[in-house]
mmCIF file of N, CA and C in Angstrom:
data_model
loop_
_atom_site.group_PDB
_atom_site.id
_atom_site.type_symbol
_atom_site.label_atom_id
_atom_site.label_comp_id
_atom_site.label_asym_id
_atom_site.label_seq_id
_atom_site.Cartn_x
_atom_site.Cartn_y
_atom_site.Cartn_z
ATOM 1 N N VAL A 212 93.390 115.865 107.296
ATOM 2 C CA VAL A 212 92.990 114.614 106.490
ATOM 3 C C VAL A 212 92.992 114.793 105.166
ATOM 4 N N GLN A 213 93.327 114.292 104.190
ATOM 5 C CA GLN A 213 93.101 114.244 102.687
ATOM 6 C C GLN A 213 92.034 113.567 102.208
ATOM 7 N N LEU A 214 91.580 114.078 101.013
ATOM 8 C CA LEU A 214 90.030 113.934 100.448
ATOM 9 C C LEU A 214 90.179 113.424 99.188
ATOM 10 N N GLN A 215 89.861 112.507 98.510
ATOM 11 C CA GLN A 215 89.965 111.964 97.089
ATOM 12 C C GLN A 215 88.304 111.692 96.661
ATOM 13 N N ALA A 216 88.034 112.660 96.104
ATOM 14 C CA ALA A 216 86.723 112.422 95.498
ATOM 15 C C ALA A 216 86.558 111.961 93.909
ATOM 16 N N SER A 217 85.446 111.109 93.726
ATOM 17 C CA SER A 217 85.583 110.358 92.543
ATOM 18 C C SER A 217 83.682 110.039 92.112
ATOM 19 N N GLY A 218 83.549 109.762 90.963
ATOM 20 C CA GLY A 218 82.493 109.120 90.517
ATOM 21 C C GLY A 218 81.459 110.116 89.668
ATOM 22 N N GLY A 219 82.004 111.263 89.446
ATOM 23 C CA GLY A 219 81.288 112.205 88.295
ATOM 24 C C GLY A 219 81.290 111.603 87.170
ATOM 25 N N GLY A 220 80.337 112.347 86.198
ATOM 26 C CA GLY A 220 80.401 111.726 84.968
ATOM 27 C C GLY A 220 79.200 112.406 84.335
ATOM 28 N N SER A 221 78.765 111.975 82.994
ATOM 29 C CA SER A 221 77.873 112.546 82.271
ATOM 30 C C SER A 221 76.647 111.766 82.201
ATOM 31 N N VAL A 222 75.567 112.294 82.369
ATOM 32 C CA VAL A 222 74.014 111.348 82.427
ATOM 33 C C VAL A 222 72.869 112.229 81.752
ATOM 34 N N GLN A 223 71.835 111.723 81.470
ATOM 35 C CA GLN A 223 70.891 112.479 80.999
ATOM 36 C C GLN A 223 69.892 112.665 82.467
ATOM 37 N N SER A 224 69.152 113.677 82.043
ATOM 38 C CA SER A 224 68.092 113.982 83.014
ATOM 39 C C SER A 224 67.413 112.808 83.365
ATOM 40 N N GLY A 225 67.070 112.788 84.772
ATOM 41 C CA GLY A 225 66.339 111.622 85.348
ATOM 42 C C GLY A 225 67.116 110.565 85.743
ATOM 43 N N GLY A 226 68.642 110.560 85.449
ATOM 44 C CA GLY A 226 69.373 109.417 85.648
ATOM 45 C C GLY A 226 70.212 109.370 87.133
ATOM 46 N N SER A 227 70.960 108.692 87.164
ATOM 47 C CA SER A 227 71.571 108.566 88.486
ATOM 48 C C SER A 227 72.975 108.503 88.556
ATOM 49 N N LEU A 228 73.806 108.890 89.882
ATOM 50 C CA LEU A 228 74.844 109.019 89.687
ATOM 51 C C LEU A 228 75.268 108.778 91.490
ATOM 52 N N LYS A 229 76.313 108.122 91.557
ATOM 53 C CA LYS A 229 76.761 107.984 92.941
ATOM 54 C C LYS A 229 78.440 108.623 93.140
ATOM 55 N N LEU A 230 78.664 109.625 93.905
ATOM 56 C CA LEU A 230 79.950 109.892 94.093
ATOM 57 C C LEU A 230 80.466 109.472 95.315
ATOM 58 N N SER A 231 81.812 109.078 95.847
ATOM 59 C CA SER A 231 82.297 108.874 96.681
ATOM 60 C C SER A 231 83.449 109.544 97.011
ATOM 61 N N CYS A 232 83.795 109.615 98.426
ATOM 62 C CA CYS A 232 84.890 110.617 98.641
ATOM 63 C C CYS A 232 85.643 109.837 99.719
ATOM 64 N N THR A 233 86.777 109.391 99.569
ATOM 65 C CA THR A 233 87.522 108.791 100.619
ATOM 66 C C THR A 233 88.757 109.734 101.200
ATOM 67 N N ALA A 234 88.672 109.454 102.651
ATOM 68 C CA ALA A 234 89.532 110.380 103.547
ATOM 69 C C ALA A 234 90.605 109.405 103.636
ATOM 70 N N SER A 235 92.046 109.928 104.083
ATOM 71 C CA SER A 235 93.237 109.182 104.652
ATOM 72 C C SER A 235 93.848 110.001 105.739
ATOM 73 N N GLY A 236 93.764 109.161 106.411
ATOM 74 C CA GLY A 236 94.470 109.924 107.913
ATOM 75 C C GLY A 236 94.207 108.913 109.099
ATOM 76 N N ARG A 237 94.530 108.792 110.115
ATOM 77 C CA ARG A 237 94.427 107.798 111.145
ATOM 78 C C ARG A 237 93.361 108.124 111.666
ATOM 79 N N THR A 238 92.567 109.398 111.890
ATOM 80 C CA THR A 238 91.225 109.687 112.238
ATOM 81 C C THR A 238 90.301 109.911 111.476
ATOM 82 N N ALA A 239 90.508 109.651 110.536
ATOM 83 C CA ALA A 239 89.607 110.256 109.248
ATOM 84 C C ALA A 239 88.378 109.714 109.503
ATOM 85 N N SER A 240 87.918 108.590 110.198
ATOM 86 C CA SER A 240 86.456 108.163 110.372
ATOM 87 C C SER A 240 85.743 109.064 111.776
ATOM 88 N N SER A 241 86.805 109.892 112.046
ATOM 89 C CA SER A 241 85.859 110.976 113.296
ATOM 90 C C SER A 241 85.775 112.460 112.743
ATOM 91 N N TYR A 242 85.734 112.098 111.539
ATOM 92 C CA TYR A 242 85.335 113.800 110.651
ATOM 93 C C TYR A 242 83.997 113.784 110.296
ATOM 94 N N ALA A 243 83.428 114.761 110.505
ATOM 95 C CA ALA A 243 81.918 115.347 109.980
ATOM 96 C C ALA A 243 82.426 115.551 108.485
ATOM 97 N N MET A 244 81.522 114.986 107.552
ATOM 98 C CA MET A 244 81.805 114.966 106.007
ATOM 99 C C MET A 244 80.554 116.081 105.354
ATOM 100 N N GLY A 245 80.948 116.798 104.411
ATOM 101 C CA GLY A 245 80.020 117.224 103.547
ATOM 102 C C GLY A 245 80.108 117.247 102.195
ATOM 103 N N TRP A 246 79.127 117.721 101.330
ATOM 104 C CA TRP A 246 79.006 117.935 99.998
ATOM 105 C C TRP A 246 78.699 119.077 99.564
ATOM 106 N N PHE A 247 79.334 119.979 98.990
ATOM 107 C CA PHE A 247 79.149 121.314 98.197
ATOM 108 C C PHE A 247 79.052 120.921 96.672
ATOM 109 N N ARG A 248 78.574 121.914 95.954
ATOM 110 C CA ARG A 248 79.004 122.128 94.626
ATOM 111 C C ARG A 248 78.933 123.690 94.182
ATOM 112 N N GLN A 249 79.763 123.575 93.232
ATOM 113 C CA GLN A 249 79.867 125.017 92.630
ATOM 114 C C GLN A 249 79.574 124.951 91.045
ATOM 115 N N PRO A 250 78.513 125.542 90.513
ATOM 116 C CA PRO A 250 78.202 125.503 89.062
ATOM 117 C C PRO A 250 78.996 126.649 88.632
ATOM 118 N N THR A 251 79.513 126.696 87.272
ATOM 119 C CA THR A 251 80.232 127.662 86.603
ATOM 120 C C THR A 251 79.670 129.127 86.694
ATOM 121 N N GLY A 252 80.694 129.786 87.357
ATOM 122 C CA GLY A 252 80.550 131.410 87.405
ATOM 123 C C GLY A 252 79.516 131.632 88.862
ATOM 124 N N LYS A 253 79.510 130.788 89.769
ATOM 125 C CA LYS A 253 78.358 130.692 90.596
ATOM 126 C C LYS A 253 79.063 130.471 92.054
ATOM 127 N N ASP A 254 78.662 131.058 92.965
ATOM 128 C CA ASP A 254 79.465 130.643 94.520
ATOM 129 C C ASP A 254 79.193 129.152 95.103
ATOM 130 N N ARG A 255 80.243 128.378 95.892
ATOM 131 C CA ARG A 255 79.833 127.181 96.518
ATOM 132 C C ARG A 255 78.673 126.917 97.171
ATOM 133 N N GLU A 256 77.771 125.889 97.063
ATOM 134 C CA GLU A 256 76.513 125.943 97.598
ATOM 135 C C GLU A 256 76.552 124.707 98.326
ATOM 136 N N PHE A 257 76.224 124.693 99.205
ATOM 137 C CA PHE A 257 75.921 123.371 100.147
ATOM 138 C C PHE A 257 74.926 122.332 99.552
ATOM 139 N N VAL A 258 75.228 120.796 99.504
ATOM 140 C CA VAL A 258 74.657 120.273 98.964
ATOM 141 C C VAL A 258 73.949 119.099 100.304
ATOM 142 N N ALA A 259 74.728 118.333 101.070
ATOM 143 C CA ALA A 259 74.242 117.407 102.078
ATOM 144 C C ALA A 259 75.529 117.314 103.039
ATOM 145 N N SER A 260 75.535 116.830 103.998
ATOM 146 C CA SER A 260 76.324 116.801 105.031
ATOM 147 C C SER A 260 76.312 115.754 106.179
ATOM 148 N N ILE A 261 77.002 114.912 106.829
ATOM 149 C CA ILE A 261 76.875 113.955 107.812
ATOM 150 C C ILE A 261 77.588 113.798 108.940
ATOM 151 N N SER A 262 77.030 113.626 109.955
ATOM 152 C CA SER A 262 77.922 113.698 111.409
ATOM 153 C C SER A 262 78.880 112.254 111.166
ATOM 154 N N TRP A 263 80.103 113.069 112.173
ATOM 155 C CA TRP A 263 81.026 111.386 111.852
ATOM 156 C C TRP A 263 80.701 110.006 112.293
ATOM 157 N N SER A 264 79.385 109.965 113.359
ATOM 158 C CA SER A 264 78.894 108.885 113.937
ATOM 159 C C SER A 264 78.136 108.360 112.656
ATOM 160 N N GLY A 265 77.654 109.201 111.821
ATOM 161 C CA GLY A 265 76.473 108.909 110.952
ATOM 162 C C GLY A 265 75.164 108.778 111.225
ATOM 163 N N ALA A 266 74.839 109.331 112.059
ATOM 164 C CA ALA A 266 73.583 109.360 112.906
ATOM 165 C C ALA A 266 72.693 110.392 112.566
ATOM 166 N N ARG A 267 73.426 111.794 112.009
ATOM 167 C CA ARG A 267 72.752 112.630 111.765
ATOM 168 C C ARG A 267 72.956 113.359 110.191
ATOM 169 N N LYS A 268 72.110 113.365 109.612
ATOM 170 C CA LYS A 268 72.250 113.808 107.994
ATOM 171 C C LYS A 268 71.816 115.293 107.752
ATOM 172 N N TYR A 269 71.899 115.918 106.787
ATOM 173 C CA TYR A 269 71.166 117.066 106.345
ATOM 174 C C TYR A 269 71.466 117.428 104.964
ATOM 175 N N THR A 270 70.150 117.643 104.490
ATOM 176 C CA THR A 270 70.573 117.859 102.914
ATOM 177 C C THR A 270 69.786 119.262 102.499
ATOM 178 N N SER A 271 70.010 119.899 101.502
ATOM 179 C CA SER A 271 69.797 121.008 101.042
ATOM 180 C C SER A 271 68.205 121.027 100.460
ATOM 181 N N ASP A 272 67.541 122.251 100.381
ATOM 182 C CA ASP A 272 66.019 121.936 99.738
ATOM 183 C C ASP A 272 66.137 121.604 98.592
ATOM 184 N N SER A 273 66.834 122.239 97.923
ATOM 185 C CA SER A 273 67.109 121.880 96.309
ATOM 186 C C SER A 273 67.239 120.500 95.873
ATOM 187 N N VAL A 274 67.883 119.373 96.897
ATOM 188 C CA VAL A 274 68.038 118.102 96.557
ATOM 189 C C VAL A 274 67.464 117.162 97.333
ATOM 190 N N ARG A 275 66.994 117.840 98.349
ATOM 191 C CA ARG A 275 65.936 116.861 99.362
ATOM 192 C C ARG A 275 64.986 115.799 98.373
ATOM 193 N N GLY A 276 65.134 114.576 98.869
ATOM 194 C CA GLY A 276 64.262 113.856 98.417
ATOM 195 C C GLY A 276 64.861 112.929 97.105
ATOM 196 N N ARG A 277 66.336 113.313 96.521
ATOM 197 C CA ARG A 277 66.596 112.988 95.187
ATOM 198 C C ARG A 277 68.061 112.854 95.862
ATOM 199 N N PHE A 278 68.611 113.257 96.609
ATOM 200 C CA PHE A 278 70.179 112.932 96.728
ATOM 201 C C PHE A 278 70.404 112.289 98.104
ATOM 202 N N THR A 279 70.946 111.251 98.564
ATOM 203 C CA THR A 279 71.119 110.952 99.855
ATOM 204 C C THR A 279 72.570 110.702 100.275
ATOM 205 N N ILE A 280 72.973 111.249 101.378
ATOM 206 C CA ILE A 280 74.379 110.767 101.705
ATOM 207 C C ILE A 280 74.496 109.879 102.803
ATOM 208 N N SER A 281 75.425 109.479 102.635
ATOM 209 C CA SER A 281 75.919 107.908 103.883
ATOM 210 C C SER A 281 77.390 107.722 103.805
ATOM 211 N N ARG A 282 77.674 106.913 105.000
ATOM 212 C CA ARG A 282 79.191 106.744 104.911
ATOM 213 C C ARG A 282 79.605 105.457 105.217
ATOM 214 N N ASP A 283 80.513 105.202 105.185
ATOM 215 C CA ASP A 283 81.146 103.795 105.682
ATOM 216 C C ASP A 283 82.395 104.068 106.272
ATOM 217 N N ASN A 284 82.346 103.968 107.428
ATOM 218 C CA ASN A 284 83.681 104.917 108.476
ATOM 219 C C ASN A 284 84.585 103.281 108.515
ATOM 220 N N ALA A 285 84.343 102.027 108.081
ATOM 221 C CA ALA A 285 85.552 101.169 108.114
ATOM 222 C C ALA A 285 86.098 101.387 106.946
ATOM 223 N N LYS A 286 85.653 102.019 105.941
ATOM 224 C CA LYS A 286 86.483 102.585 104.313
ATOM 225 C C LYS A 286 86.616 103.829 104.494
ATOM 226 N N ASN A 287 86.217 104.487 105.513
ATOM 227 C CA ASN A 287 86.748 105.912 105.527
ATOM 228 C C ASN A 287 85.985 106.899 104.220
ATOM 229 N N THR A 288 85.349 106.222 103.850
ATOM 230 C CA THR A 288 84.494 106.959 102.666
ATOM 231 C C THR A 288 83.085 107.479 102.959
ATOM 232 N N VAL A 289 82.434 108.431 102.408
ATOM 233 C CA VAL A 289 81.510 109.014 102.302
ATOM 234 C C VAL A 289 80.821 109.204 100.645
ATOM 235 N N TYR A 290 79.492 108.890 100.856
ATOM 236 C CA TYR A 290 79.090 108.646 99.361
ATOM 237 C C TYR A 290 77.906 109.816 99.199
ATOM 238 N N LEU A 291 77.504 110.291 97.966
ATOM 239 C CA LEU A 291 76.555 110.942 97.542
ATOM 240 C C LEU A 291 75.725 110.324 96.296
ATOM 241 N N GLN A 292 74.573 109.633 96.831
ATOM 242 C CA GLN A 292 73.699 109.212 95.822
ATOM 243 C C GLN A 292 72.521 110.187 95.502
ATOM 244 N N MET A 293 72.737 110.293 93.959
ATOM 245 C CA MET A 293 72.271 111.296 93.347
ATOM 246 C C MET A 293 71.307 110.632 92.523
ATOM 247 N N ASP A 294 69.887 110.626 92.595
ATOM 248 C CA ASP A 294 68.861 110.269 91.738
ATOM 249 C C ASP A 294 67.615 111.076 91.090
ATOM 250 N N ASN A 295 67.297 110.966 89.847
ATOM 251 C CA ASN A 295 66.740 111.908 89.264
ATOM 252 C C ASN A 295 67.140 113.088 88.886
ATOM 253 N N LEU A 296 68.304 113.046 88.516
ATOM 254 C CA LEU A 296 68.916 114.431 88.251
ATOM 255 C C LEU A 296 68.623 115.013 87.216
ATOM 256 N N LYS A 297 68.581 116.593 87.666
ATOM 257 C CA LYS A 297 68.141 117.517 86.604
ATOM 258 C C LYS A 297 69.257 118.548 86.041
ATOM 259 N N SER A 298 69.202 119.270 84.846
ATOM 260 C CA SER A 298 70.199 120.032 84.451
ATOM 261 C C SER A 298 70.766 120.841 85.467
ATOM 262 N N GLU A 299 70.059 121.577 86.316
ATOM 263 C CA GLU A 299 70.655 122.350 87.214
ATOM 264 C C GLU A 299 71.305 121.361 88.237
ATOM 265 N N ASP A 300 71.765 120.056 88.268
ATOM 266 C CA ASP A 300 72.519 119.960 89.006
ATOM 267 C C ASP A 300 74.067 119.595 88.572
ATOM 268 N N THR A 301 74.216 120.363 87.233
ATOM 269 C CA THR A 301 75.272 120.278 86.431
ATOM 270 C C THR A 301 76.440 121.050 87.242
ATOM 271 N N SER A 302 77.274 120.514 87.959
ATOM 272 C CA SER A 302 78.169 121.522 88.642
ATOM 273 C C SER A 302 79.477 120.531 88.869
ATOM 274 N N VAL A 303 80.870 121.228 89.582
ATOM 275 C CA VAL A 303 81.624 120.646 90.303
ATOM 276 C C VAL A 303 81.388 120.460 91.545
ATOM 277 N N TYR A 304 81.185 119.023 92.066
ATOM 278 C CA TYR A 304 81.044 118.917 93.313
ATOM 279 C C TYR A 304 82.435 118.329 94.168
ATOM 280 N N PHE A 305 82.406 118.987 95.471
ATOM 281 C CA PHE A 305 83.504 118.714 96.225
ATOM 282 C C PHE A 305 82.985 118.268 97.657
ATOM 283 N N CYS A 306 83.673 117.378 97.907
ATOM 284 C CA CYS A 306 83.657 117.124 99.273
ATOM 285 C C CYS A 306 84.570 117.518 100.440
ATOM 286 N N ALA A 307 84.076 117.844 101.549
ATOM 287 C CA ALA A 307 84.607 118.454 102.329
ATOM 288 C C ALA A 307 84.737 117.578 103.883
ATOM 289 N N ALA A 308 85.562 117.916 104.783
ATOM 290 C CA ALA A 308 85.689 117.175 106.150
ATOM 291 C C ALA A 308 86.314 118.485 107.496
ATOM 292 N N THR A 309 85.450 118.188 108.445
ATOM 293 C CA THR A 309 86.000 118.849 109.529
ATOM 294 C C THR A 309 86.033 117.716 110.971
ATOM 295 N N GLY A 310 87.042 117.977 111.398
ATOM 296 C CA GLY A 310 87.582 117.228 112.671
ATOM 297 C C GLY A 310 87.197 117.904 113.788
ATOM 298 N N SER A 311 86.320 119.133 114.080
ATOM 299 C CA SER A 311 85.951 120.021 115.277
ATOM 300 C C SER A 311 84.649 119.794 115.730
ATOM 301 N N LEU A 312 83.817 118.686 115.357
ATOM 302 C CA LEU A 312 82.471 118.527 115.812
ATOM 303 C C LEU A 312 82.096 117.577 116.449
ATOM 304 N N PRO A 313 81.348 117.516 117.666
ATOM 305 C CA PRO A 313 81.038 116.371 118.374
ATOM 306 C C PRO A 313 80.311 115.022 117.071
ATOM 307 N N PRO A 314 79.920 114.079 117.665
ATOM 308 C CA PRO A 314 80.033 112.952 116.994
ATOM 309 C C PRO A 314 78.704 112.847 116.329
ATOM 310 N N ASP A 315 77.671 113.682 116.774
ATOM 311 C CA ASP A 315 76.557 113.606 116.072
ATOM 312 C C ASP A 315 75.908 115.110 115.573
ATOM 313 N N GLU A 316 76.642 116.209 115.255
ATOM 314 C CA GLU A 316 76.478 117.189 114.830
ATOM 315 C C GLU A 316 76.926 117.551 113.231
ATOM 316 N N VAL A 317 76.518 118.150 112.801
ATOM 317 C CA VAL A 317 76.808 118.159 111.401
ATOM 318 C C VAL A 317 77.289 119.880 110.960
ATOM 319 N N ALA A 318 78.020 120.274 109.739
ATOM 320 C CA ALA A 318 78.041 121.586 109.456
ATOM 321 C C ALA A 318 77.670 121.855 107.863
ATOM 322 N N VAL A 319 77.089 122.960 107.595
ATOM 323 C CA VAL A 319 76.660 123.479 106.711
ATOM 324 C C VAL A 319 77.055 124.378 105.887
ATOM 325 N N THR A 320 78.050 124.921 106.222
ATOM 326 C CA THR A 320 78.714 126.098 105.814
ATOM 327 C C THR A 320 80.246 125.855 105.464
ATOM 328 N N PRO A 321 80.540 126.522 104.415
ATOM 329 C CA PRO A 321 82.031 126.201 103.880
ATOM 330 C C PRO A 321 83.156 126.149 104.625
ATOM 331 N N ARG A 322 82.866 127.445 105.526
ATOM 332 C CA ARG A 322 83.668 127.960 106.443
ATOM 333 C C ARG A 322 83.936 127.033 107.466
ATOM 334 N N ASN A 323 83.086 126.308 108.016
ATOM 335 C CA ASN A 323 82.882 125.116 108.943
ATOM 336 C C ASN A 323 84.050 123.863 108.750
ATOM 337 N N PHE A 324 84.282 123.640 107.389
ATOM 338 C CA PHE A 324 84.947 122.524 106.998
ATOM 339 C C PHE A 324 86.473 122.897 106.722
ATOM 340 N N ASP A 325 87.510 122.099 107.175
ATOM 341 C CA ASP A 325 88.957 122.482 107.106
ATOM 342 C C ASP A 325 89.890 121.755 105.986
ATOM 343 N N SER A 326 88.903 120.895 105.664
ATOM 344 C CA SER A 326 89.747 120.050 104.619
ATOM 345 C C SER A 326 88.688 119.831 103.355
ATOM 346 N N TRP A 327 89.361 119.952 102.249
ATOM 347 C CA TRP A 327 88.459 120.067 100.731
ATOM 348 C C TRP A 327 89.411 118.951 99.955
ATOM 349 N N GLY A 328 88.424 117.985 99.000
ATOM 350 C CA GLY A 328 88.867 117.265 98.015
ATOM 351 C C GLY A 328 88.691 118.261 96.899
ATOM 352 N N GLN A 329 89.210 117.338 95.565
ATOM 353 C CA GLN A 329 89.643 118.347 94.508
ATOM 354 C C GLN A 329 88.736 118.608 93.407
ATOM 355 N N GLY A 330 87.334 118.020 93.913
ATOM 356 C CA GLY A 330 86.217 118.156 93.042
ATOM 357 C C GLY A 330 86.184 117.267 91.768
ATOM 358 N N THR A 331 84.519 116.954 91.705
ATOM 359 C CA THR A 331 84.236 115.963 90.212
ATOM 360 C C THR A 331 83.291 116.633 89.582
ATOM 361 N N LEU A 332 83.557 116.497 88.689
ATOM 362 C CA LEU A 332 82.072 117.286 87.652
ATOM 363 C C LEU A 332 81.294 115.937 87.244
ATOM 364 N N VAL A 333 79.965 116.938 87.652
ATOM 365 C CA VAL A 333 78.809 116.048 87.371
ATOM 366 C C VAL A 333 78.039 116.765 86.099
ATOM 367 N N THR A 334 77.670 116.379 84.810
ATOM 368 C CA THR A 334 77.144 117.137 83.890
ATOM 369 C C THR A 334 75.635 116.170 83.691
ATOM 370 N N VAL A 335 74.395 117.071 83.899
ATOM 371 C CA VAL A 335 73.385 116.501 83.281
ATOM 372 C C VAL A 335 72.728 117.140 82.268
ATOM 373 N N SER A 336 72.286 116.376 80.947
ATOM 374 C CA SER A 336 71.941 116.758 79.814
ATOM 375 C C SER A 336 70.589 116.399 79.808
ATOM 376 N N SER A 337 69.671 117.306 79.197
ATOM 377 C CA SER A 337 68.335 117.329 79.000
ATOM 378 C C SER A 337 67.852 116.604 77.806
#
């Protein structure tokens, strides 16, 4: 599956952005999806993931309560709504997909995902 991420940009602290990731492929809706981010000079870190059924979601401690992951399988798109953004959220955000999980399971580590989007930059200024 091929992934196209969009929605990044610059925002002030406390603001909101919504990222989108559209998957192409005949079975794109049957992929569990995730969002990761990689600040400059640091390792890629998990942000949020959602099962391909949409029934199960998981977010990292650092963004829980501020970020919400969702998906629209009719559009083959997963979203990351980011509210109350902080300067430490500044990063390149990547979406990822895996087709190897059952409908209601999520993955949280990069090695569990087999397809990656190109990344979209989010910059939060204080």
